[in-house]
mmCIF file of C-alpha atoms in Angstrom:
data_model
loop_
_atom_site.group_PDB
_atom_site.id
_atom_site.type_symbol
_atom_site.label_atom_id
_atom_site.label_comp_id
_atom_site.label_asym_id
_atom_site.label_seq_id
_atom_site.Cartn_x
_atom_site.Cartn_y
_atom_site.Cartn_z
ATOM 1 C CA UNK A 1134 125.052 130.191 115.817
ATOM 2 C CA UNK A 1135 121.606 131.716 115.487
ATOM 3 C CA UNK A 1136 121.460 130.466 111.893
ATOM 4 C CA UNK A 1137 122.165 126.938 113.116
ATOM 5 C CA UNK A 1138 119.354 127.160 115.648
ATOM 6 C CA UNK A 1139 116.886 128.524 113.080
ATOM 7 C CA UNK A 1140 117.873 125.932 110.480
ATOM 8 C CA UNK A 1141 117.367 123.195 113.064
ATOM 9 C CA UNK A 1142 114.007 124.635 114.044
ATOM 10 C CA UNK A 1143 112.853 124.672 110.420
ATOM 11 C CA UNK A 1144 114.005 121.076 109.896
ATOM 12 C CA UNK A 1145 112.254 119.965 113.084
ATOM 13 C CA UNK A 1146 109.000 121.628 112.056
ATOM 14 C CA UNK A 1147 109.197 120.078 108.578
ATOM 15 C CA UNK A 1148 109.782 116.680 110.178
ATOM 16 C CA UNK A 1149 106.804 117.135 112.472
ATOM 17 C CA UNK A 1150 104.631 118.139 109.526
ATOM 18 C CA UNK A 1151 105.773 114.977 107.753
ATOM 19 C CA UNK A 1152 104.826 112.889 110.767
ATOM 20 C CA UNK A 1153 101.418 114.558 110.814
ATOM 21 C CA UNK A 1154 100.988 113.744 107.135
ATOM 22 C CA UNK A 1155 101.793 110.103 107.834
ATOM 23 C CA UNK A 1156 99.191 109.948 110.579
ATOM 24 C CA UNK A 1157 96.495 111.516 108.389
ATOM 25 C CA UNK A 1158 97.392 109.304 105.414
ATOM 26 C CA UNK A 1159 97.300 106.138 107.544
ATOM 27 C CA UNK A 1160 93.905 107.087 108.955
ATOM 28 C CA UNK A 1161 92.648 107.751 105.421
ATOM 29 C CA UNK A 1162 93.941 104.390 104.260
ATOM 30 C CA UNK A 1163 92.167 102.684 107.131
ATOM 31 C CA UNK A 1164 88.897 104.415 106.308
ATOM 32 C CA UNK A 1165 89.114 103.662 102.582
ATOM 33 C CA UNK A 1166 88.327 99.981 103.109
ATOM 34 C CA UNK A 1167 91.110 98.560 100.941
ATOM 35 C CA UNK A 1168 91.809 94.863 100.769
ATOM 36 C CA UNK A 1169 94.745 93.519 102.751
ATOM 37 C CA UNK A 1170 97.311 93.558 99.942
ATOM 38 C CA UNK A 1171 96.549 97.133 98.903
ATOM 39 C CA UNK A 1172 96.510 98.269 102.536
ATOM 40 C CA UNK A 1173 99.879 96.605 103.177
ATOM 41 C CA UNK A 1174 101.408 98.273 100.089
ATOM 42 C CA UNK A 1175 100.121 101.705 101.074
ATOM 43 C CA UNK A 1176 101.291 101.369 104.662
ATOM 44 C CA UNK A 1177 104.738 100.167 103.556
ATOM 45 C CA UNK A 1178 105.160 103.367 101.546
ATOM 46 C CA UNK A 1179 104.033 105.349 104.563
ATOM 47 C CA UNK A 1180 106.614 103.642 106.770
ATOM 48 C CA UNK A 1181 109.360 104.971 104.494
ATOM 49 C CA UNK A 1182 107.924 108.494 104.678
ATOM 50 C CA UNK A 1183 107.516 108.149 108.434
ATOM 51 C CA UNK A 1184 111.142 107.154 108.953
ATOM 52 C CA UNK A 1185 112.314 109.995 106.724
ATOM 53 C CA UNK A 1186 110.235 112.533 108.621
ATOM 54 C CA UNK A 1187 111.484 111.191 111.933
ATOM 55 C CA UNK A 1188 115.092 111.409 110.754
ATOM 56 C CA UNK A 1189 114.552 114.979 109.533
ATOM 57 C CA UNK A 1190 113.027 115.999 112.838
ATOM 58 C CA UNK A 1191 115.837 114.349 114.771
ATOM 59 C CA UNK A 1192 118.467 116.056 112.633
ATOM 60 C CA UNK A 1193 116.771 119.378 113.307
ATOM 61 C CA UNK A 1194 116.824 118.760 117.041
ATOM 62 C CA UNK A 1195 120.525 117.895 116.874
ATOM 63 C CA UNK A 1196 121.201 121.148 115.026
ATOM 64 C CA UNK A 1197 119.259 123.131 117.628
ATOM 65 C CA UNK A 1198 121.117 121.464 120.472
ATOM 66 C CA UNK A 1199 124.468 122.052 118.748
ATOM 67 C CA UNK A 1200 123.615 125.689 118.108
ATOM 68 C CA UNK A 1201 122.612 126.193 121.735
ATOM 69 C CA UNK A 1202 125.759 124.461 122.940
ATOM 70 C CA UNK A 1203 128.028 126.592 120.756
ATOM 71 C CA UNK A 1204 126.373 129.923 121.546
#
């Protein structure tokens, strides 16, 4: 079950790094001074990345919890 815990930890960290990327990218988009349409398009792409990173992090936490429960 240690492998399950470590795999979950790695997935959680990757998800958190993805969330950090989304935050930095959104702040960069805000600072770039784009018009409304371009800003909306960029932020819509970031929403997809954000949801993916959140799902990855959540899956990692589920794996960690399952590994701890089974060990």
